[in-house]
CSV table of C-alpha atoms and ligand atoms in Angstrom, one decimal:
chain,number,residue,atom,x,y,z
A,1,UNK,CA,0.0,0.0,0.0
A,2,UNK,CA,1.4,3.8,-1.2
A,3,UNK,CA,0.8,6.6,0.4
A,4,UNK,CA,2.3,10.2,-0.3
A,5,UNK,CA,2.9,12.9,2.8
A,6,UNK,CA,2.9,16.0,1.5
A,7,UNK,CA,2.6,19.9,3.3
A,8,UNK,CA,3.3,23.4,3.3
A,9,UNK,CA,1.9,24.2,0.1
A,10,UNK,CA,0.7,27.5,0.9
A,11,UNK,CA,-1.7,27.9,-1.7
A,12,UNK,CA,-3.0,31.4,-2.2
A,13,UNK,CA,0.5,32.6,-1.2
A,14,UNK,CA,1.5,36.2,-2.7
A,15,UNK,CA,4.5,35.1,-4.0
A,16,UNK,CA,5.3,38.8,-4.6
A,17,UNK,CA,8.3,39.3,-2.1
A,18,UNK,CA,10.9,38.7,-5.2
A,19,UNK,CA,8.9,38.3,-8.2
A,20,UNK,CA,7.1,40.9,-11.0
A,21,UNK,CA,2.9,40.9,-10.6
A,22,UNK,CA,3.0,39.1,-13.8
A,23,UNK,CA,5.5,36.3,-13.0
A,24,UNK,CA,4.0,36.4,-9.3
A,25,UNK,CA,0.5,35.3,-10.7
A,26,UNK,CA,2.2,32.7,-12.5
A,27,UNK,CA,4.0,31.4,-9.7
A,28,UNK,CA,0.9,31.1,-7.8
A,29,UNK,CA,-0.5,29.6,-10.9
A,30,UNK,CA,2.3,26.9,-10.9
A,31,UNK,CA,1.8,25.9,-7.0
A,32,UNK,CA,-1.6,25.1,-7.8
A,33,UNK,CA,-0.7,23.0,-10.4
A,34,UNK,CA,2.4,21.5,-8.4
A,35,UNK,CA,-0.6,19.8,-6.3
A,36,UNK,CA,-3.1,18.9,-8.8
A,37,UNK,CA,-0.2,16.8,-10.5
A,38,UNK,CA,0.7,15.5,-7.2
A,39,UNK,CA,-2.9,14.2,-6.7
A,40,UNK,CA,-2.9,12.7,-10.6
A,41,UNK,CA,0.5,11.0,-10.2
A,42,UNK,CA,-0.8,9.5,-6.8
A,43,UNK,CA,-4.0,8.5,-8.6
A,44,UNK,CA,-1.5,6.8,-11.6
A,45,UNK,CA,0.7,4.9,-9.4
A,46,UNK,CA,-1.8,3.4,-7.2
A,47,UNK,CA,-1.4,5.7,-4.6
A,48,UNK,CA,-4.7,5.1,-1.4
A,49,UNK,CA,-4.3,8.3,0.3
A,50,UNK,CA,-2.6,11.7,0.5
A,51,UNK,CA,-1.4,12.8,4.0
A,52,UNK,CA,-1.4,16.5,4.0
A,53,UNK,CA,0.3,17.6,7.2
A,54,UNK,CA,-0.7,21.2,7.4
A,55,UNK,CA,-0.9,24.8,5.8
A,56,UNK,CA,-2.1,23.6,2.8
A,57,UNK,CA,-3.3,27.2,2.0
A,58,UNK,CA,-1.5,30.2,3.1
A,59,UNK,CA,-4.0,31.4,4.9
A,60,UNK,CA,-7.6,32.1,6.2
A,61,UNK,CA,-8.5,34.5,3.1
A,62,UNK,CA,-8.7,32.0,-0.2
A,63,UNK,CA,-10.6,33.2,-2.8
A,64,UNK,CA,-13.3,31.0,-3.4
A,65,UNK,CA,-11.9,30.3,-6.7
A,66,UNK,CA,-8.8,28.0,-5.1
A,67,UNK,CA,-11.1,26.6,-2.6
A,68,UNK,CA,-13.5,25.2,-4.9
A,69,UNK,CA,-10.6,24.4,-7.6
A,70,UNK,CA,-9.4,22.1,-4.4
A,71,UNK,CA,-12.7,20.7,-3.3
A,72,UNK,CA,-13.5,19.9,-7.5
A,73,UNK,CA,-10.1,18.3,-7.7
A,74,UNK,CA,-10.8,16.0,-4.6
A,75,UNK,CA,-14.0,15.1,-5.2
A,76,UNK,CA,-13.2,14.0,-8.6
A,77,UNK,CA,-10.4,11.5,-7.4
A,78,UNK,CA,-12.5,9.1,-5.0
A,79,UNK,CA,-10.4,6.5,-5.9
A,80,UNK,CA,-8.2,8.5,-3.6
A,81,UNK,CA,-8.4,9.6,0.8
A,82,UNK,CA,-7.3,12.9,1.3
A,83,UNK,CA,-6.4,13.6,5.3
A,84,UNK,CA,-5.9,17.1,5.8
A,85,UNK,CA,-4.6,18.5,9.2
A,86,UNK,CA,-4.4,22.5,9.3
A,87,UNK,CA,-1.4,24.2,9.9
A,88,UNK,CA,-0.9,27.1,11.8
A,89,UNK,CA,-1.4,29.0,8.6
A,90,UNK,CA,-4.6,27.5,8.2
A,91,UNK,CA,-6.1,26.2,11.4
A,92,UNK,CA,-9.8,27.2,12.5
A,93,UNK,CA,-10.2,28.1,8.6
A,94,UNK,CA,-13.7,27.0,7.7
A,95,UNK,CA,-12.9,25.9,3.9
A,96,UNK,CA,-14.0,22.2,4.6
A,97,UNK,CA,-17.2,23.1,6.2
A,98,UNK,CA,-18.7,24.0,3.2
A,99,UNK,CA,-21.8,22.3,2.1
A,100,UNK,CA,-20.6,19.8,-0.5
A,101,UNK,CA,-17.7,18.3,1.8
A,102,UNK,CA,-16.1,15.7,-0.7
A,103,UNK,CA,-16.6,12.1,1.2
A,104,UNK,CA,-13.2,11.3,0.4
A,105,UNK,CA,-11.7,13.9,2.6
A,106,UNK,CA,-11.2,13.3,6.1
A,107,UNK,CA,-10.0,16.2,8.4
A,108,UNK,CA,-8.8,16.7,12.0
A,109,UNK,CA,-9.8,19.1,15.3
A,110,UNK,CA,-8.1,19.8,17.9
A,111,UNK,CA,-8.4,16.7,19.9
A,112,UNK,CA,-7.4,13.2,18.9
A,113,UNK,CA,-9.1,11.3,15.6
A,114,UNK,CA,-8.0,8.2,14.1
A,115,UNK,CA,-9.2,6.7,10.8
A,116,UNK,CA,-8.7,3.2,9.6
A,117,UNK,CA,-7.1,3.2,6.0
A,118,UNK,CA,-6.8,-0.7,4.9
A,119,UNK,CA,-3.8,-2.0,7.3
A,120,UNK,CA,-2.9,1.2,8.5
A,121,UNK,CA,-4.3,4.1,11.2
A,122,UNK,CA,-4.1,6.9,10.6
A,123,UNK,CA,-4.2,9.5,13.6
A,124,UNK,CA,-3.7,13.7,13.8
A,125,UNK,CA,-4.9,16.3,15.9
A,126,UNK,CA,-4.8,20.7,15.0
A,127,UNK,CA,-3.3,21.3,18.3
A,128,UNK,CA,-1.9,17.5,19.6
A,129,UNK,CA,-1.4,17.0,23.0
A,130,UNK,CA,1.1,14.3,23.4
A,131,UNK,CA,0.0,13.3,26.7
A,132,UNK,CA,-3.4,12.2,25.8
A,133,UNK,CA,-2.1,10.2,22.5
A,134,UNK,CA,-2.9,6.4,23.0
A,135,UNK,CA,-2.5,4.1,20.2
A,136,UNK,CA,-2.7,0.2,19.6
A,137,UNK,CA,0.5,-1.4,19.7
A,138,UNK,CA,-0.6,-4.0,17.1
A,139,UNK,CA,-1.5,-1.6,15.0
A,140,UNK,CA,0.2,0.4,11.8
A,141,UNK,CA,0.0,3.8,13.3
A,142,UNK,CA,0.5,7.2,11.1
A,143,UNK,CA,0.2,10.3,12.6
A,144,UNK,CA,-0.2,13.5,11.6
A,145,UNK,CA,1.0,17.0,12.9
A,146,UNK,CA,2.5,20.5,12.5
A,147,UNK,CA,4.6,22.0,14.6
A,148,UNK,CA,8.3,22.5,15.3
A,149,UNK,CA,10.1,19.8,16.9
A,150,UNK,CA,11.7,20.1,19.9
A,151,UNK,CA,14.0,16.9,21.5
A,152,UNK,CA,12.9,16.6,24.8
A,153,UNK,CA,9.9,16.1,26.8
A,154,UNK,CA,9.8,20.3,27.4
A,155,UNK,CA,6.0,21.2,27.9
A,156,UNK,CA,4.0,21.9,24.3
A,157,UNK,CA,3.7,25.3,23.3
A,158,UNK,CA,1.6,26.4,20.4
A,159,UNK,CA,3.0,24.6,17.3
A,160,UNK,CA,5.7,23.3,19.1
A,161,UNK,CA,6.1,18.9,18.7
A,162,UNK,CA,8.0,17.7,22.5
A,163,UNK,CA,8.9,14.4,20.6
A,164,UNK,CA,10.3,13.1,23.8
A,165,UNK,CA,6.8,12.7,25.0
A,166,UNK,CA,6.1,10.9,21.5
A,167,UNK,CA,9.0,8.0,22.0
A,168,UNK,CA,6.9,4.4,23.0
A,169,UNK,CA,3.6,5.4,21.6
A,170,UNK,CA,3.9,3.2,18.8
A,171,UNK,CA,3.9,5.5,16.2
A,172,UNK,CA,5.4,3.9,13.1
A,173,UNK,CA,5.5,7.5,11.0
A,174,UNK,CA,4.9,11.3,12.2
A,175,UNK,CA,4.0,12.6,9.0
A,176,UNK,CA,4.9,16.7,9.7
A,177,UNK,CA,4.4,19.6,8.4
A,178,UNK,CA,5.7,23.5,9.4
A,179,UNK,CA,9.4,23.3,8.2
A,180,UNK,CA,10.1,23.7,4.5
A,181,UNK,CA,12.8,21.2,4.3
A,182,UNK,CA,12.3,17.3,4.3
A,183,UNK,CA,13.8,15.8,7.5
A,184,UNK,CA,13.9,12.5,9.4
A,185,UNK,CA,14.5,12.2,13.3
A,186,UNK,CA,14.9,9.1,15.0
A,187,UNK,CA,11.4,8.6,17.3
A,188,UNK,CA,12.5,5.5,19.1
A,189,UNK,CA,13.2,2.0,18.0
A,190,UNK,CA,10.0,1.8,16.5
A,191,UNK,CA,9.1,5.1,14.7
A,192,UNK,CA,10.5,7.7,12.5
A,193,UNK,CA,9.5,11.3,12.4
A,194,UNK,CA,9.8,13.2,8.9
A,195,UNK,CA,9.0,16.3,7.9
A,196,UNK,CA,8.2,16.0,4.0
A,197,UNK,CA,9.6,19.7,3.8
A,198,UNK,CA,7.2,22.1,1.0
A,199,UNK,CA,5.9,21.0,-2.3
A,200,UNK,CA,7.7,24.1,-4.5
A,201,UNK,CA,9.7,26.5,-2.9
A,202,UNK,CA,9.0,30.5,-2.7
A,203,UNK,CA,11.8,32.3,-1.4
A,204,UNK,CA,16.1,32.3,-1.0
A,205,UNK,CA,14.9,30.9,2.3
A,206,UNK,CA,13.6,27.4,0.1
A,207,UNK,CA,16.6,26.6,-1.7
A,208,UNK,CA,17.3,23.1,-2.5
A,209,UNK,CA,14.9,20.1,-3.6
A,210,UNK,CA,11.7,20.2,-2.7
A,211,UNK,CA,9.1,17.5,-3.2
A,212,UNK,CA,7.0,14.7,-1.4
A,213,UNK,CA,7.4,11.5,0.7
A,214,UNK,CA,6.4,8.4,-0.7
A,215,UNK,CA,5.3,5.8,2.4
A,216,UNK,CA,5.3,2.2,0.8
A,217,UNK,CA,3.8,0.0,3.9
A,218,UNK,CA,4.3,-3.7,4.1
A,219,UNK,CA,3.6,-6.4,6.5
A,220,UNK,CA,2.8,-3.2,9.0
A,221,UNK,CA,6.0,-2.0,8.1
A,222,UNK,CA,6.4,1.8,6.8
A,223,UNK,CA,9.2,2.6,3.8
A,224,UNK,CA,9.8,6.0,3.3
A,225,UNK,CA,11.5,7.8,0.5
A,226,UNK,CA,11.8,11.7,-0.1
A,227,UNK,CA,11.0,12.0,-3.9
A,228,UNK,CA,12.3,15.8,-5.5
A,229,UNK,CA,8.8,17.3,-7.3
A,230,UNK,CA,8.9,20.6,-7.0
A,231,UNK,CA,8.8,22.3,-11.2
A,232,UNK,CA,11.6,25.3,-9.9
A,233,UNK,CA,14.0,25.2,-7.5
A,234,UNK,CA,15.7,28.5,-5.9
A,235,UNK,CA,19.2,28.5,-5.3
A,236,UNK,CA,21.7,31.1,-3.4
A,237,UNK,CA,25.3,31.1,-4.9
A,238,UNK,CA,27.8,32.6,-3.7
A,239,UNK,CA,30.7,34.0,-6.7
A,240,UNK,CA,34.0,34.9,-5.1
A,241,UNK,CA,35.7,38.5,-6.9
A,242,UNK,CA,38.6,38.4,-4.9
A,243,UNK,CA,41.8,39.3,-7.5
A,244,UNK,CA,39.2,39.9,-10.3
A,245,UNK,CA,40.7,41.1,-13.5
A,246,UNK,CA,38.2,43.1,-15.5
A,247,UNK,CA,34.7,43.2,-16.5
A,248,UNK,CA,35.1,40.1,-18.4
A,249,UNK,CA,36.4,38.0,-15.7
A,250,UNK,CA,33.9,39.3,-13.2
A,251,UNK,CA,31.2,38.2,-15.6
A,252,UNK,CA,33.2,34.9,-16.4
A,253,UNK,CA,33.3,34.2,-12.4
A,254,UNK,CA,29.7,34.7,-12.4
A,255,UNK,CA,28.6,32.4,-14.6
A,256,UNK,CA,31.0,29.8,-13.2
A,257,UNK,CA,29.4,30.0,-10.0
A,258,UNK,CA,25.7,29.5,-11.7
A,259,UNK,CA,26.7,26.6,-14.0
A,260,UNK,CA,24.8,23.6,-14.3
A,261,UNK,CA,21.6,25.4,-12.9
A,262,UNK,CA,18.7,24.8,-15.0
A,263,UNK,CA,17.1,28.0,-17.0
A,264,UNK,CA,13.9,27.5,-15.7
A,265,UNK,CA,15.3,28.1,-11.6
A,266,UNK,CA,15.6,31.1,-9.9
A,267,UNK,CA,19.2,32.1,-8.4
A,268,UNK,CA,19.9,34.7,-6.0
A,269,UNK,CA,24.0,35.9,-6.8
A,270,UNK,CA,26.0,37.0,-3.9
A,271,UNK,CA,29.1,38.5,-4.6
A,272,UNK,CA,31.8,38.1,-2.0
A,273,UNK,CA,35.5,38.6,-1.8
A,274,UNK,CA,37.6,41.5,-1.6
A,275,UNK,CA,38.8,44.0,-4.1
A,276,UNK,CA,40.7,46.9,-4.8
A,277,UNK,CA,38.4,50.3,-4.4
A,278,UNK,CA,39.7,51.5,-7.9
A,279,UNK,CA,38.4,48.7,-9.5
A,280,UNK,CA,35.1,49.6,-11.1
A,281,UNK,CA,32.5,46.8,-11.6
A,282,UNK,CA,29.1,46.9,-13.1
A,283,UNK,CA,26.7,44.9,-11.2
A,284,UNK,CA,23.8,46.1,-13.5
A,285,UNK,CA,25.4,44.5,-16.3
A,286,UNK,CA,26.2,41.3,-14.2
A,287,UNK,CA,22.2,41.6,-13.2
A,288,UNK,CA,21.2,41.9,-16.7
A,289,UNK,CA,23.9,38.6,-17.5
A,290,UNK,CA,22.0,36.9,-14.4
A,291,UNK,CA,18.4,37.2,-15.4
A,292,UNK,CA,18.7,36.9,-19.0
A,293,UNK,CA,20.1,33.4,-18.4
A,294,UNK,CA,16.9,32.2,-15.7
A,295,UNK,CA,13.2,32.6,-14.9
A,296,UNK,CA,14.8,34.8,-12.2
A,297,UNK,CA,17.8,36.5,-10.5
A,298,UNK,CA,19.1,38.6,-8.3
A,299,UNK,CA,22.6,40.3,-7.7
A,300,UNK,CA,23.5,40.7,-4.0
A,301,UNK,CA,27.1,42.4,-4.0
A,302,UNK,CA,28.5,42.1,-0.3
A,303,UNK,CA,32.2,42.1,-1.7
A,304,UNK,CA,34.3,44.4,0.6
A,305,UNK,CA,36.6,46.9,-0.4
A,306,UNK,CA,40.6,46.7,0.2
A,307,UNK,CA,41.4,50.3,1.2
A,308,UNK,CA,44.6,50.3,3.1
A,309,UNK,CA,44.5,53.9,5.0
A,310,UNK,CA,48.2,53.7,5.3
A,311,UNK,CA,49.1,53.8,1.6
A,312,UNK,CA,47.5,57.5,1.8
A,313,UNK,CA,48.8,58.9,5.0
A,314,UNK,CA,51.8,60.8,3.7
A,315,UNK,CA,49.9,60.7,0.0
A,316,UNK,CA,49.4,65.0,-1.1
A,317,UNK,CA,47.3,64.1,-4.0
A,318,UNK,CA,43.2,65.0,-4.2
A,319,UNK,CA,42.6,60.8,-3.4
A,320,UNK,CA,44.8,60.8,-0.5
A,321,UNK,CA,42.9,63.9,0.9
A,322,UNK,CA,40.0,62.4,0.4
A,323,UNK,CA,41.0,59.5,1.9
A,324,UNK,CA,42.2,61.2,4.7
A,325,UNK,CA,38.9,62.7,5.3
A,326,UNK,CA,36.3,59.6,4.7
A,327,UNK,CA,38.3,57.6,7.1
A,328,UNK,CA,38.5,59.9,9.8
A,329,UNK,CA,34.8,60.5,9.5
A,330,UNK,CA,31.9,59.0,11.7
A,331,UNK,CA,31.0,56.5,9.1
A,332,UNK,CA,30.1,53.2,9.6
A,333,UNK,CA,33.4,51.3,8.0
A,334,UNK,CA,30.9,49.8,5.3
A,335,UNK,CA,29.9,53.1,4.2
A,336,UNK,CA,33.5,54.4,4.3
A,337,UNK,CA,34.3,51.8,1.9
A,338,UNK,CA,31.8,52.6,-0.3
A,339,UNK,CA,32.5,56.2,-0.1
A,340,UNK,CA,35.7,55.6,-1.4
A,341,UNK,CA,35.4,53.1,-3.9
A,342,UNK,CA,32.5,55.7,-5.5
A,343,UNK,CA,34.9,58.4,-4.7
A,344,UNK,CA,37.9,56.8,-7.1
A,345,UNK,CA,35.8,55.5,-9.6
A,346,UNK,CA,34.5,59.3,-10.0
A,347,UNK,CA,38.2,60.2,-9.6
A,348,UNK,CA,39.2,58.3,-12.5
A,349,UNK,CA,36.6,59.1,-14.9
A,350,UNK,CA,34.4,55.9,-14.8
A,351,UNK,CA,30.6,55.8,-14.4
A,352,UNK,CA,29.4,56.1,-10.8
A,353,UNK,CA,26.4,54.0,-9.2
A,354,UNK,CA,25.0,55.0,-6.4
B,1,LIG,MN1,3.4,26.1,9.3
């Protein structure tokens, strides 16, 4: 028996904190759709049941229009259970109380509820308290929640897992949801607890594969395997300038840093490294080289500027004066050394950004 443990998909999310409106839309567009082929290629393979382990949607306020595109898309794969546990993104949302509640769709409150799915139980609660969790030994036992972990037996906060309080309970699987990053922790000798990690990531702070968990059970026995889905992946790279030559190499140094990254990602750029202040570099260009080359980039330039204050003490020329003057100034040193580096590039005639 397959089943696929899936959460964090924030549906309805803005997805406007890096992207264009346009590109936005279709970003939100393209999680949608990262769901609706998760459901057909569970209905393909055989799958019995999807496990959604909270914040499905981003929040309370869905337009109707995603709401009913998800009811319409469960409802019209009964060969399929669907056990959604809200998140903290959407608990006490109302969206499954509507009137034509698909019957192949089984949700959670705030206490305890257990369903039986062929040789398997499945168990999850909005706001679990581990104390009150009692479950068969002899039984296959999933269970569902969302929360950050904490190792220990420390007293439950809001969203906060004690998994200490979890070991001996015989859970086979703790399907979890609330950090973006598939992850297993030992439970005890028994269980396993694995966040499944978000179905397509949004921001820099989702870089890597994202995807699903695939649970294959046997004999009572649970198989997991993190399988990458997600259409885009975002990925931070850092490009070292230090010693850089020219234009041409700065641009070369880039693209060696972003290669072997599929057009379709999005990269976020992050120039590091120190260089000379006279050395002029043009980051709108390398911008431009960035997202002509992927569905999107972004330059951050936090290379630091060599200025060596003692090279211009004794120095009578208009730069060491100037010098002179930035460095003995208030300034944070950042600003200083971009002060200066703006200073000489204007000192030697080249194009100033500001
Ligand atoms: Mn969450």
């Amino acid at each position: 028996m397959k089943l696929i443990h899936c959460a964090d998909l924030h549906l309805g999310s803005p997805m406007e904190a890096n992207l264009s409106h346009e590109r936005a839309r279709e970003r939100r567009g393209e999680l949608l759709s990262a769901f609706t082929e998760l459901v057909r290629l569970a209905d393909r393979n055989g799958v019995s049941a999807i496990l959604i382990a909270g914040d499905l949607f981003d929040s309370g306020h869905i337009g109707k229009k995603t709401k009913n595109y998800v009811l319409d898309l469960i409802a019209s794969h009964p060969n399929l259970s669907f056990f959604y546990l809200a998140g903290n993104h959407d608990r006490g949302y109302t969206l499954f109380d509507a009137v034509e509640h698909p019957e192949n769709l089984y949700t959670f409150g705030d206490g305890w509820s257990s369903y039986e799915l062929g040789e398997v139980t499945v168990t999850g609660s909005e706001r679990p308290d581990a104390d009150t969790l009692t479950l068969s030994e002899h039984a296959c036992n999933i269970v569902l929640m969302h929360g950050q972990e904490r190792a220990g037996r420390g007293t439950a906060g809001e969203d906060i897992i004690p998994l200490g309080k979890l070991k001996n309970k015989h859970i086979d699987y703790l399907a979890l949801g609330h950090l973006h990053d598939y992850r297993t922790i030992p439970l005890d000798t028994r269980g396993v607890a694995c966040y499944s990690g978000c179905l397509e990531g949004r921001g820099f702070d989702e870089c890597g594969k994202k995807g699903y968990v695939l649970l294959e059970v046997e004999n009572r026995r649970v198989r997991h395997t993190f399988v990458p889905f997600a259409k885009r992946e975002l990925h931070t790279v850092e490009c070292d300038i230090t010693g850089f030559t020219s234009q041409l190499d700065l641009e070369n140094r880039l693209l060696k840093a972003v290669e072997g990254i599929p057009s379709h990602h999005l990269v976020k750029a992050v120039l590091v490294g120190t260089v000379p202040a006279e050395m002029p570099k043009d980051t709108v260009h390398l911008s431009r080289v960035l997202s002509d080359r992927f569905y999107f980039a972004k330059l951050r330039d936090e290379s630091r500027i060599l200025i060596d204050p003692e090279a211009y003490r004794n120095d009578i020329s208009l730069k060491g004066e100037f010098v002179r003057r930035v460095m003995a100034s208030g300034l944070k040193e950042e600003e200083k050394e971009r002060i200066i580096a703006c200073g000489f590039r204007a000192l030697s005639g080249e194009e100033v950004d500001l």
